[in-house]
Coordinates of C-alpha atoms and ligand atoms in Angstrom, one line a residue:
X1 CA 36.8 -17.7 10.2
X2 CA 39.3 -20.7 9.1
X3 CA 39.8 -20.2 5.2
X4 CA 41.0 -22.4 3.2
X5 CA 44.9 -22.5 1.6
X6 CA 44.8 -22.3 -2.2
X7 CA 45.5 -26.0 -3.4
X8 CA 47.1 -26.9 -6.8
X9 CA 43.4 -28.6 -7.0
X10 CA 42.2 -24.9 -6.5
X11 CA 44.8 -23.0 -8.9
X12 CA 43.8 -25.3 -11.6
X13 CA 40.1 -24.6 -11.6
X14 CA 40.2 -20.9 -11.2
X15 CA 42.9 -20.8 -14.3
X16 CA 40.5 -22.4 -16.2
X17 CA 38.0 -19.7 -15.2
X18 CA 40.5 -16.8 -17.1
X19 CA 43.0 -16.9 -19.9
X20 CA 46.3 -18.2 -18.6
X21 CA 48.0 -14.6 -18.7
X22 CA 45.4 -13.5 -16.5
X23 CA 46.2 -15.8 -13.6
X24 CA 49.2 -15.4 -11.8
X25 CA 51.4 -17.2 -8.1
X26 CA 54.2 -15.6 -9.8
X27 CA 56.2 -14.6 -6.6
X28 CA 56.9 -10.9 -8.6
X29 CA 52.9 -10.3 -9.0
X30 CA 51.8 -11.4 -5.4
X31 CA 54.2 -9.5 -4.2
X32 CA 53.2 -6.3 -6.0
X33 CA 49.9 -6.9 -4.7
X34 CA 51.1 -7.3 -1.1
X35 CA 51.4 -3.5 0.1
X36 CA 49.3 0.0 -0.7
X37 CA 50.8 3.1 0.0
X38 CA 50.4 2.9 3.6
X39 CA 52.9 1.8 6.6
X40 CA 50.7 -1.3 7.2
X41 CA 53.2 -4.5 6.8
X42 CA 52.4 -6.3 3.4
X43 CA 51.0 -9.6 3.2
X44 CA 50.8 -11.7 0.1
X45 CA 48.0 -13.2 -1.7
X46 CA 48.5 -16.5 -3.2
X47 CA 47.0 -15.9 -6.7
X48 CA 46.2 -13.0 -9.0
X49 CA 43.6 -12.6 -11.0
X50 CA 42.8 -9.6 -13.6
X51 CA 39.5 -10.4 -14.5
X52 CA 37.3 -9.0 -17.9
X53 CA 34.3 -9.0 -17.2
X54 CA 31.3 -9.5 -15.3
X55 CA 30.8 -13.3 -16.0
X56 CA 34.4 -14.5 -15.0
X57 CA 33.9 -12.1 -11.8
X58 CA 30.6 -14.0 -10.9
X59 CA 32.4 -17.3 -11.7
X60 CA 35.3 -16.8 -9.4
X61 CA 33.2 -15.5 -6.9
X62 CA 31.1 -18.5 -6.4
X63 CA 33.8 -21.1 -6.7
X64 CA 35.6 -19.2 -3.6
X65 CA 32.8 -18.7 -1.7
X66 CA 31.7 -22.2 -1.7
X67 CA 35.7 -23.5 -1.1
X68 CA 35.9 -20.6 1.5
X69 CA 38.9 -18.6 0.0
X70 CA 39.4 -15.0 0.7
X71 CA 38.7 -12.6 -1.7
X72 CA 40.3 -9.2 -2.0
X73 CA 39.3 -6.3 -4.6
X74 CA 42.2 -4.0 -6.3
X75 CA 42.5 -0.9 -8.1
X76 CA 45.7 1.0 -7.9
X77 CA 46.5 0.1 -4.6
X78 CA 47.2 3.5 -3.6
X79 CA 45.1 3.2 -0.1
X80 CA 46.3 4.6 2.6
X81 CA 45.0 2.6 5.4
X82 CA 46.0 -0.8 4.2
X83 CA 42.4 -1.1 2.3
X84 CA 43.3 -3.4 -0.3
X85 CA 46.1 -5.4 1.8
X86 CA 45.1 -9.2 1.6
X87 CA 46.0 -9.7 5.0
X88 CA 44.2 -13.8 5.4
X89 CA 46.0 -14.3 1.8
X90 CA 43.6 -15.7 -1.0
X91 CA 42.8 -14.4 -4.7
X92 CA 43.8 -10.5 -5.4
X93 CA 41.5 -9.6 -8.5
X94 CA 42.9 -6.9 -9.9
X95 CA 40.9 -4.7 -11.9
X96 CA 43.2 -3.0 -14.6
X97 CA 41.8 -5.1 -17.5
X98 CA 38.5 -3.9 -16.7
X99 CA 38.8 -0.9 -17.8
X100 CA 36.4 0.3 -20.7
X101 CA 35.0 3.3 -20.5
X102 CA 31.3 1.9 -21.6
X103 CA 29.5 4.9 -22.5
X104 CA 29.4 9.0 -22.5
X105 CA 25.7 10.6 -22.4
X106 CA 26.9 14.0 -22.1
X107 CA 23.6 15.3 -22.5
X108 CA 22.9 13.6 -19.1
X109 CA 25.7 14.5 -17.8
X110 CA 26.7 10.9 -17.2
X111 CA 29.5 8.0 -17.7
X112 CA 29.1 4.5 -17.3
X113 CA 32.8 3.2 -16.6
X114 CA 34.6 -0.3 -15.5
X115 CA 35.8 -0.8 -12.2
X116 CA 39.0 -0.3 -13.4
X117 CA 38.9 3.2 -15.6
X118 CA 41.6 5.8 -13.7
X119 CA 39.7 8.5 -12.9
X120 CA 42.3 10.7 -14.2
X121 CA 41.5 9.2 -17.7
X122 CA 38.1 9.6 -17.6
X123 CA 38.3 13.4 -17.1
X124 CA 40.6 13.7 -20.3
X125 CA 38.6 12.3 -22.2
X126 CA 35.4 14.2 -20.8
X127 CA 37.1 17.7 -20.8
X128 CA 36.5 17.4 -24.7
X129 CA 32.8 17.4 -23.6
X130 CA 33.7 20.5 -21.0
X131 CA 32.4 17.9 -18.5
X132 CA 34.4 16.0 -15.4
X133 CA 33.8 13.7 -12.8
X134 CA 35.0 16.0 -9.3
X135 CA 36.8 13.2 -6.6
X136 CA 40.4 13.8 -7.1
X137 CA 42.1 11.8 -4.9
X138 CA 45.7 13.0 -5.3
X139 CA 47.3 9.4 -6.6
X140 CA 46.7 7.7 -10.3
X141 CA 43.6 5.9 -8.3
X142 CA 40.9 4.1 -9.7
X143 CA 37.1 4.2 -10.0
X144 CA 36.2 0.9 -8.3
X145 CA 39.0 1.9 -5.7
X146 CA 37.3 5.8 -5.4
X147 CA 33.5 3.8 -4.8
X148 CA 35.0 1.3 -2.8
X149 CA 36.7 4.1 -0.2
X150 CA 34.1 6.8 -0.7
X151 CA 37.4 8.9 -1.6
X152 CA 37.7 12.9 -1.9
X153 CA 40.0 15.3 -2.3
X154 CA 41.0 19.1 -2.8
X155 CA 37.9 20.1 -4.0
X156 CA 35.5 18.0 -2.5
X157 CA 34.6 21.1 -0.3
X158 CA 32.9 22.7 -3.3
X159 CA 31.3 20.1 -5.5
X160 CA 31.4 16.8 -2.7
X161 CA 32.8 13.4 -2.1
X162 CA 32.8 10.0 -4.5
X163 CA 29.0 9.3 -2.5
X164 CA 27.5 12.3 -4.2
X165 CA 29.0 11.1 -7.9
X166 CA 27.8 7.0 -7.7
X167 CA 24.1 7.0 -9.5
X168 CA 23.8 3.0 -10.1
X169 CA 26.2 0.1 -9.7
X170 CA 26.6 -2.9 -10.8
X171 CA 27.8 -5.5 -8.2
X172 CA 28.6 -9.4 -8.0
X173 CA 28.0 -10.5 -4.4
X174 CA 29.6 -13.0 -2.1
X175 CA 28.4 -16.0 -4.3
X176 CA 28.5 -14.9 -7.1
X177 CA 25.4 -13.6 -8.1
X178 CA 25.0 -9.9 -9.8
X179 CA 23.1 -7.3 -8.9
X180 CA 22.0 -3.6 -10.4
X181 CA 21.1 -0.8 -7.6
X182 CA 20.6 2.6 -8.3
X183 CA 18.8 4.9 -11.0
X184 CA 20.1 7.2 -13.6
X185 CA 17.1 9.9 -12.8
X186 CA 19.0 12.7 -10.8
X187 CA 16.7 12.0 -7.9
X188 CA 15.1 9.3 -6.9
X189 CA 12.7 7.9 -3.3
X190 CA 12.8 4.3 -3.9
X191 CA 13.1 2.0 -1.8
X192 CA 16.6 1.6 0.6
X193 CA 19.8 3.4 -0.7
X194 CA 22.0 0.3 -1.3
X195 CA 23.8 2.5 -3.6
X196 CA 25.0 4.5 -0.2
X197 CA 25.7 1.1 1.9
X198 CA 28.7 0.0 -0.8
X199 CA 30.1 3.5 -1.6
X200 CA 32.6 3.2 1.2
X201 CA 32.5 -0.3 2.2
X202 CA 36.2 -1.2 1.2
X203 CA 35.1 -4.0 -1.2
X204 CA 33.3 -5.7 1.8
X205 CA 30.1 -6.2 0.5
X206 CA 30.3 -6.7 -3.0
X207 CA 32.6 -6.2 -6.1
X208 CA 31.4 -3.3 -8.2
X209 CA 32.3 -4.6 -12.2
X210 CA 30.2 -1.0 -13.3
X211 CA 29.4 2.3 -12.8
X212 CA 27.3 5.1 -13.6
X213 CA 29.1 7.9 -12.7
X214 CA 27.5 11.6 -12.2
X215 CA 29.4 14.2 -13.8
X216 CA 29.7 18.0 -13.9
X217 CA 30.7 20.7 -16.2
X218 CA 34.1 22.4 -15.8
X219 CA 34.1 25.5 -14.6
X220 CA 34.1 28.6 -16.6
X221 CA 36.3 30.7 -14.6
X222 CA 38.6 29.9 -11.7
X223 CA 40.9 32.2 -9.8
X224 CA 43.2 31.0 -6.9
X225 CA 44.9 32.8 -4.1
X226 CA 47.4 31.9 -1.5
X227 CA 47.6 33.1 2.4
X228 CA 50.4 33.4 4.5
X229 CA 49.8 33.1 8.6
X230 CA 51.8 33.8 11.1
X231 CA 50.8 30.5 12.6
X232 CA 48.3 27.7 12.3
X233 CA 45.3 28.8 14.9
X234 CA 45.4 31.9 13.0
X235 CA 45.0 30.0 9.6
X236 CA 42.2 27.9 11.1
X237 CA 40.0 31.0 11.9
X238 CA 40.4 32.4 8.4
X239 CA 39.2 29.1 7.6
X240 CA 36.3 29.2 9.6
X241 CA 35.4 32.7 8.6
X242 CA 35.8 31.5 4.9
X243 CA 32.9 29.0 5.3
X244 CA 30.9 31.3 7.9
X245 CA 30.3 34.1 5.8
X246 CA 29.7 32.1 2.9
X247 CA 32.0 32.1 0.2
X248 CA 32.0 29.0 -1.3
X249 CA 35.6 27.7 -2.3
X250 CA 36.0 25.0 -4.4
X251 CA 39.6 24.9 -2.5
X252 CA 40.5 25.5 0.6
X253 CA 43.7 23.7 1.5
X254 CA 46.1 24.5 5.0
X255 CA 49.6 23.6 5.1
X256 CA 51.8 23.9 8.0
X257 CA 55.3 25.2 7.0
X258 CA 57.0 22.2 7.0
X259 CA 54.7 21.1 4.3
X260 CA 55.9 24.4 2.8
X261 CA 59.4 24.4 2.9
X262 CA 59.3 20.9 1.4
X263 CA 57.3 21.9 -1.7
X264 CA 59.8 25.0 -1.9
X265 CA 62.8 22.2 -1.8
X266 CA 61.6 20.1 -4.2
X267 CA 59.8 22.6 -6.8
X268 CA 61.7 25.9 -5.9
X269 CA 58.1 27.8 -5.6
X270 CA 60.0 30.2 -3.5
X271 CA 56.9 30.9 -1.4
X272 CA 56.9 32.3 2.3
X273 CA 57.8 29.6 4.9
X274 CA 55.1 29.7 7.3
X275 CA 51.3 28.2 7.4
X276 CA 49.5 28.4 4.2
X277 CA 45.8 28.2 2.3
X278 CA 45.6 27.4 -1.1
X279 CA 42.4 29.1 -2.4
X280 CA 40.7 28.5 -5.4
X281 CA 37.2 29.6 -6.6
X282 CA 35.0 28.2 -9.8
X283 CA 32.5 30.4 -11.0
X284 CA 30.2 31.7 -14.0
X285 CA 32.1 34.9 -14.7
X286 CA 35.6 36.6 -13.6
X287 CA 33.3 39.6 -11.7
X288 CA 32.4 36.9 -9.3
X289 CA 35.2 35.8 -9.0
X290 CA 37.1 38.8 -8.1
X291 CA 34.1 40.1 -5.4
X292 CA 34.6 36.1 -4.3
X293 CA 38.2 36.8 -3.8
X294 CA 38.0 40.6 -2.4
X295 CA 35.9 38.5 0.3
X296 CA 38.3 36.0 1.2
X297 CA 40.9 38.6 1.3
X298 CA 39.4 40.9 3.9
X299 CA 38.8 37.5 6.2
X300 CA 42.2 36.5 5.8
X301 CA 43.5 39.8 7.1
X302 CA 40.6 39.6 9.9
X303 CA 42.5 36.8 11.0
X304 CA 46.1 38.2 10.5
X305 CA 47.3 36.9 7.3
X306 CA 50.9 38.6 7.0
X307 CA 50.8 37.7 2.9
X308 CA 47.7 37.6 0.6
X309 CA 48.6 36.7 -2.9
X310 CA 45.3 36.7 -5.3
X311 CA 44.6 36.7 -9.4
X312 CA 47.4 33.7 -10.2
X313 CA 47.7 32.9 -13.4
X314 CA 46.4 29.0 -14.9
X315 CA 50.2 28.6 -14.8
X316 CA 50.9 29.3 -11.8
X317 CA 47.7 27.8 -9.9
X318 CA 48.2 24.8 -11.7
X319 CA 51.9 24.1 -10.7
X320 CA 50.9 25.1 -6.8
X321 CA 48.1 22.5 -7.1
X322 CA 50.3 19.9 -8.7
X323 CA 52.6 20.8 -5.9
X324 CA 49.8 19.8 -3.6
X325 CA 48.5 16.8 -5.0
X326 CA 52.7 15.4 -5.3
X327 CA 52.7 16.7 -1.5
X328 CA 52.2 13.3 0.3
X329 CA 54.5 11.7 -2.2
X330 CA 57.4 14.2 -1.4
X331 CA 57.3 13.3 2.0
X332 CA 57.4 9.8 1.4
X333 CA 60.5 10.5 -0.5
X334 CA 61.9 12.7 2.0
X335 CA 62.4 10.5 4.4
X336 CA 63.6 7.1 2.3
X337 CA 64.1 5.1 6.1
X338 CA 60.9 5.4 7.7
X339 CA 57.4 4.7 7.2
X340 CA 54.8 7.7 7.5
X341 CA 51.6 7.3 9.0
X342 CA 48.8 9.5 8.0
X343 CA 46.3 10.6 9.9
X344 CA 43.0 11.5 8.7
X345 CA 40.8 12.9 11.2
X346 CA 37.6 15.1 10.2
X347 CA 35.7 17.3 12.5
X348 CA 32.8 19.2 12.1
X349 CA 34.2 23.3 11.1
X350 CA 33.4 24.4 14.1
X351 CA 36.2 22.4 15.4
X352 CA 38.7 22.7 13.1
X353 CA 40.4 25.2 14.5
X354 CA 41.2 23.4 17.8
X355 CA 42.3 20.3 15.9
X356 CA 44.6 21.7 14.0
X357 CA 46.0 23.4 16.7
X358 CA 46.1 20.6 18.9
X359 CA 48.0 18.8 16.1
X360 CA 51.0 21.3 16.0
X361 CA 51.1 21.0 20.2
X362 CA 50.9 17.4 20.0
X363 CA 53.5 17.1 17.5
X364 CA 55.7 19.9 19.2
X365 CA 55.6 17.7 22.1
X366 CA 56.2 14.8 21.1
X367 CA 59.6 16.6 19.3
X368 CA 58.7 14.5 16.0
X369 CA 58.6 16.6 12.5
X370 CA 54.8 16.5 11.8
X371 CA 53.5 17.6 8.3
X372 CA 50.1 18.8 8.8
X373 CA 48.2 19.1 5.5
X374 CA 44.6 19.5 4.8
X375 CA 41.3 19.9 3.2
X376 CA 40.5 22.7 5.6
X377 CA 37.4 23.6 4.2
X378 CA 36.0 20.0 4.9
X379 CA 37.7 20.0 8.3
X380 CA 40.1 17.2 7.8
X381 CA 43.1 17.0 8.9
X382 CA 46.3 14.8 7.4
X383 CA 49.1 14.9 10.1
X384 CA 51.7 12.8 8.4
X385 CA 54.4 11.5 10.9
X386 CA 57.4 9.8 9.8
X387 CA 58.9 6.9 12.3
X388 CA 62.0 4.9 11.3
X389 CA 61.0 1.6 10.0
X390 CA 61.0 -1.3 12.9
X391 CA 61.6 1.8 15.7
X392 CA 59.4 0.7 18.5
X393 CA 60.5 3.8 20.3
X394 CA 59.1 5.8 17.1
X395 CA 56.5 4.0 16.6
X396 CA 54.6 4.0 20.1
X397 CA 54.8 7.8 20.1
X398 CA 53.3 7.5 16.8
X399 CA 50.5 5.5 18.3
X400 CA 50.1 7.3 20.9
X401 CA 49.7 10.7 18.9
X402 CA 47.2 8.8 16.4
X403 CA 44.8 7.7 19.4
X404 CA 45.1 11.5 20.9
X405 CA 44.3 12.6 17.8
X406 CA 41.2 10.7 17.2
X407 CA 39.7 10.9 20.8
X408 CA 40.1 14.9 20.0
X409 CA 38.4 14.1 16.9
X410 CA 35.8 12.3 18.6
X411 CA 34.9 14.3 21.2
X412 CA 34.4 17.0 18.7
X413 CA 31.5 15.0 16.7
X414 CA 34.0 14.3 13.9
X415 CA 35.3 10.6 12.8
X416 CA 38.7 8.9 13.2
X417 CA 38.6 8.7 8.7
X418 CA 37.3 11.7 6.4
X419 CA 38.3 9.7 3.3
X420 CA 41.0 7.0 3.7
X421 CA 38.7 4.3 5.2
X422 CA 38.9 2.0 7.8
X423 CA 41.0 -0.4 6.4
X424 CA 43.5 -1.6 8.8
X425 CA 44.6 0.9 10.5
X426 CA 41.0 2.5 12.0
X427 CA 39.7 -0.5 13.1
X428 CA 40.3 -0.2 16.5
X429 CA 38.3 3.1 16.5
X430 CA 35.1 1.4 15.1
X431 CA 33.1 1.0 18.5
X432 CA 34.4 4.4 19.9
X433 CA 32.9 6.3 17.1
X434 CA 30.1 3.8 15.9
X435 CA 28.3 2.3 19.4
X436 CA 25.4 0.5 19.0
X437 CA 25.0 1.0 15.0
X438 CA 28.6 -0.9 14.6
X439 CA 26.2 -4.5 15.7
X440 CA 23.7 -3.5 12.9
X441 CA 27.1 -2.8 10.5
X442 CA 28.2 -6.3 11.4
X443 CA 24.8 -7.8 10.5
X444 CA 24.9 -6.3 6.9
X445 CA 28.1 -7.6 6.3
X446 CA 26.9 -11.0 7.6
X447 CA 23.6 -10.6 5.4
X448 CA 25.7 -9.5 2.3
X449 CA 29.0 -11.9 2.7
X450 CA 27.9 -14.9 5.2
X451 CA 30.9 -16.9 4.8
X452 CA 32.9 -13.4 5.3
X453 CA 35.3 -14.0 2.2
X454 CA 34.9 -10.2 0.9
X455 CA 38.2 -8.7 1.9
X456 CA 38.7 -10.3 5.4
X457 CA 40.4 -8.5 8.0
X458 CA 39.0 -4.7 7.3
X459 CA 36.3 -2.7 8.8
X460 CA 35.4 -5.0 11.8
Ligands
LIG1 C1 50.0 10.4 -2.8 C2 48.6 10.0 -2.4 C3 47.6 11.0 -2.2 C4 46.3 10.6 -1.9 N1 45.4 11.6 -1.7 C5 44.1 11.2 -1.4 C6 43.1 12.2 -1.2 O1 43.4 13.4 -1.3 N2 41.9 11.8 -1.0 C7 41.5 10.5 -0.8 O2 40.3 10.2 -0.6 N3 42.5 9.6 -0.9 C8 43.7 9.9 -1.2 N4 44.7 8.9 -1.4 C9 44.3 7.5 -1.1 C10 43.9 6.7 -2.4 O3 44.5 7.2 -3.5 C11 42.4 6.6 -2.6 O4 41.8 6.0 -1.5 C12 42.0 5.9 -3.9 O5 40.6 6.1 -4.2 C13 42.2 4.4 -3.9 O6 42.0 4.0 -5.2 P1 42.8 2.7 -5.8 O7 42.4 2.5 -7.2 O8 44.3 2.8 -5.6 O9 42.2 1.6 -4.9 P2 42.9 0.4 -4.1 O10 43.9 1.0 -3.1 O11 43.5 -0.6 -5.0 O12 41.7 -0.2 -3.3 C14 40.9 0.5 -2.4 C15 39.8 -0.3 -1.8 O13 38.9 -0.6 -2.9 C16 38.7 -2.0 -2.9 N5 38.4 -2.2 -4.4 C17 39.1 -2.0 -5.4 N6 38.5 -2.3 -6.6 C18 37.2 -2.7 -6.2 C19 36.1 -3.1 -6.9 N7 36.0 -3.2 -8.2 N8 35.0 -3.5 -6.1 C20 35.0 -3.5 -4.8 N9 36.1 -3.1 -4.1 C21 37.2 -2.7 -4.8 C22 39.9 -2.6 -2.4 O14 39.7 -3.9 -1.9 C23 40.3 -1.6 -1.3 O15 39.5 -2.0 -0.1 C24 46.0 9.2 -1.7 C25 47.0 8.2 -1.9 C26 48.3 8.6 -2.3 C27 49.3 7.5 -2.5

């Protein structure tokens, strides 16, 4: 697709479309909005926009799809996969002035929220109603953002991923036009799930400008535990066995030891260097708990756990989890020249504990320090491999480990992305896992975005 350069002809309409601090070619701004989190090279935009509201959305919209300018949707921009990288230039909207939270029905157990509300915010405000909205991706990450990536996190293997929290949208399409899909009934058969087709599609289809959101109370109890392994195959059976005799974890996280000795570095947790699961259980009353955690005790020593620490204090399962969730940052920081690549591969349990094995001999091999970290319980696997920035010797190892990892993955049933999306960076393993349903994915986007201006680049 040839798009079209943004003209001063072009800058002058659209900031008329906004107030003039909400437009923005100020070199500092596009370049803020030129790189996520990931090791995907930047590109810049060539305006930003923080849009208000639904109107000045729709507005924008149809003057770019009608002068064929890209389009590209942003949260936090704390992707992982390059998601929200404009990478054929254009208009960035950035969504941080849209950012009401509309409206609280607690008795429904439902929010409707802007694009732009952090869901971190949200569940403040909602503990007040002892309510919270589950995704927890670990990063300051928004709720269009969440939607638009289908994102999870460390206790998505208990209560689900952002698809199971998304009741209606609100969405302005390619040209501008808006449209409401979805119900606030809990369940619904009517007609297809479009709600299900844009949850995950990267901002490809359609610019979500609200949400009804799905919500759940917090939990009356929770106890955690932690498990020490003498090595990762053994960690993965426990896992396994976890989920087999069902217990029903609303954590189950694996870390290999380097991931370990790192959190002991940075946050002197002291804990035993060696692979580890962070448990956790929610339940109604502390004698579930306990029997819950007698359970996963037994398994772990089944498998050959070496330490089994159970009954932590709040205290102390909260700064363990905080460790977790700062986990991907710390190893960002740990290694200040290179660029880490992080792999996301999900298999069905059965197979997780071959992947994650196959990880550790992979990276053994390769003699490369690998952090494997992972939502276990969900079968997906982080490996996070650092490669000095602009190594090619680095880098093609790292390639080559990525596509080994994924045709593992594959082969298994599982998919190249458990929650980062496609993106950039999993592109090239669209037709591999896909076939003959990625032609029928390429027709929707064509039905949906004809003049393909909806975050060009990503997906296909
Ligand atoms: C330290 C760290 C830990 C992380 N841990 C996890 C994790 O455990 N689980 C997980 O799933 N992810 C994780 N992530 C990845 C990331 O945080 C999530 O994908 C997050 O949901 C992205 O939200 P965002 O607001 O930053 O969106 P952005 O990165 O800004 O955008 C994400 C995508 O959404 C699109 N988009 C943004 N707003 C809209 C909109 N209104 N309408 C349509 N499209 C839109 C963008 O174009 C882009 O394609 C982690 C990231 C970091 C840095």
């Amino acid at each position: 697709m040839n798009y079209n350069r943004l003209t001063s002809k072009h800058k002058n309409s659209l900031r008329e479309m906004v107030s003039k601090d909400r437009f923005s070619t100020g070199e500092s701004n596009l370049n803020l909005h030129s790189k996520d989190q990931s090791h995907h090279p930047p590109s810049m935009p060539e305006a930003v926009i923080w849009p208000v509201d639904r109107f000045e959305v729709s507005e924008i919209l149809k003057y770019a799809n009608k002068n064929l300018i890209p389009i590209t949707g942003w949260g936090s921009g704390s992707s992982l996969e390059g998601n929200p990288i404009p990478v054929r230039g254009g208009i960035v909207l950035d969504f941080s002035q849209m950012n009401r939270i509309i409206d609280i029905r607690e008795k429904d157990f439902q929010a409707d929220v802007e694009p732009g509300v952090i869901y971190q915010d949200l569940n403040e405000k909602l503990k007040y109603s002892g309510l919270f909205f589950p995704p927890d991706p670990g990063a300051r990450a928004t709720i269009g953002g969440i939607i638009a990536n289908n994102s999870s996190g460390t206790r998505t293997v208990h209560y689900g991923s952002a698809k199971d929290y998304v009741m209606r949208l609100s969405v302005v399409l390619a040209d501008g036009s808006y449209i409401k899909t979805g119900t606030r009934a809990s369940k619904t058969s009517s007609g297809y799930d479009l709600i299900h087709l844009l949850v995950g599609s990267e901002g490809t289809l359609g610019i979500v400008v609200e949400a009804t959101l799905k919500l759940t109370g917090l939990p009356q109890e929770l106890s955690a535990a932690i498990a020490t392994f003498p090595n990762i195959t053994d960690a993965g059976k426990a896992v396994y066995q976890i989920r087999r005799y069902g217990l029903d974890p609303a954590a189950l996280e694996l870390l290999s030891t380097e991931c370990i000795e790192l959190i002991n570095n940075k946050k002197g947790l002291g804990l035993t260097a060696a692979p580890t699961l962070f448990i956790e259980f929610h339940g109604p009353s502390v004698t579930y708990l306990s029997e819950a955690l007698k359970m996963a005790q037994e398994i772990c020593n089944d498998s050959g756990c070496t330490e089994f620490r159970s009954g932590l204090g709040r205290d102390e399962r909260d700064r363990l989890f905080e460790a977790r969730h700062e986990l991907a940052e710390m190893i960002f920081q740990n290694h200040p020249d290179c660029n880490v690549q992080i792999l996301d591969v999900a298999v069905p349990i059965t197979g997780y504990t071959s992947m994650i094995s196959k990880a550790r001999e992979i990276t053994d091999a390769a003699g490369l320090t690998g952090y494997a970290l992972s939502h276990a319980g969900d079968g997906n696997i982080h490996l996070c491999l650092a490669g000095k920035k602009g190594n090619r010797k680095d880098w093609d190892l790292i390639d080559k480990i990525s596509h080994e990892m994924v045709a593992e993955a594959l082969s298994l049933g599982g998919t190249a992305t458990g929650e980062h999306g496609v993106g950039i960076g999993k592109k090239q393993y669209m037709a591999d896992e896909h076939g003959d349903s990625l032609e029928w994915m390429k027709k929707i986007k064509k039905l949906f975005d004809p003049n393909h201006i909806l975050n060009p680049g990503k997906m296909f």
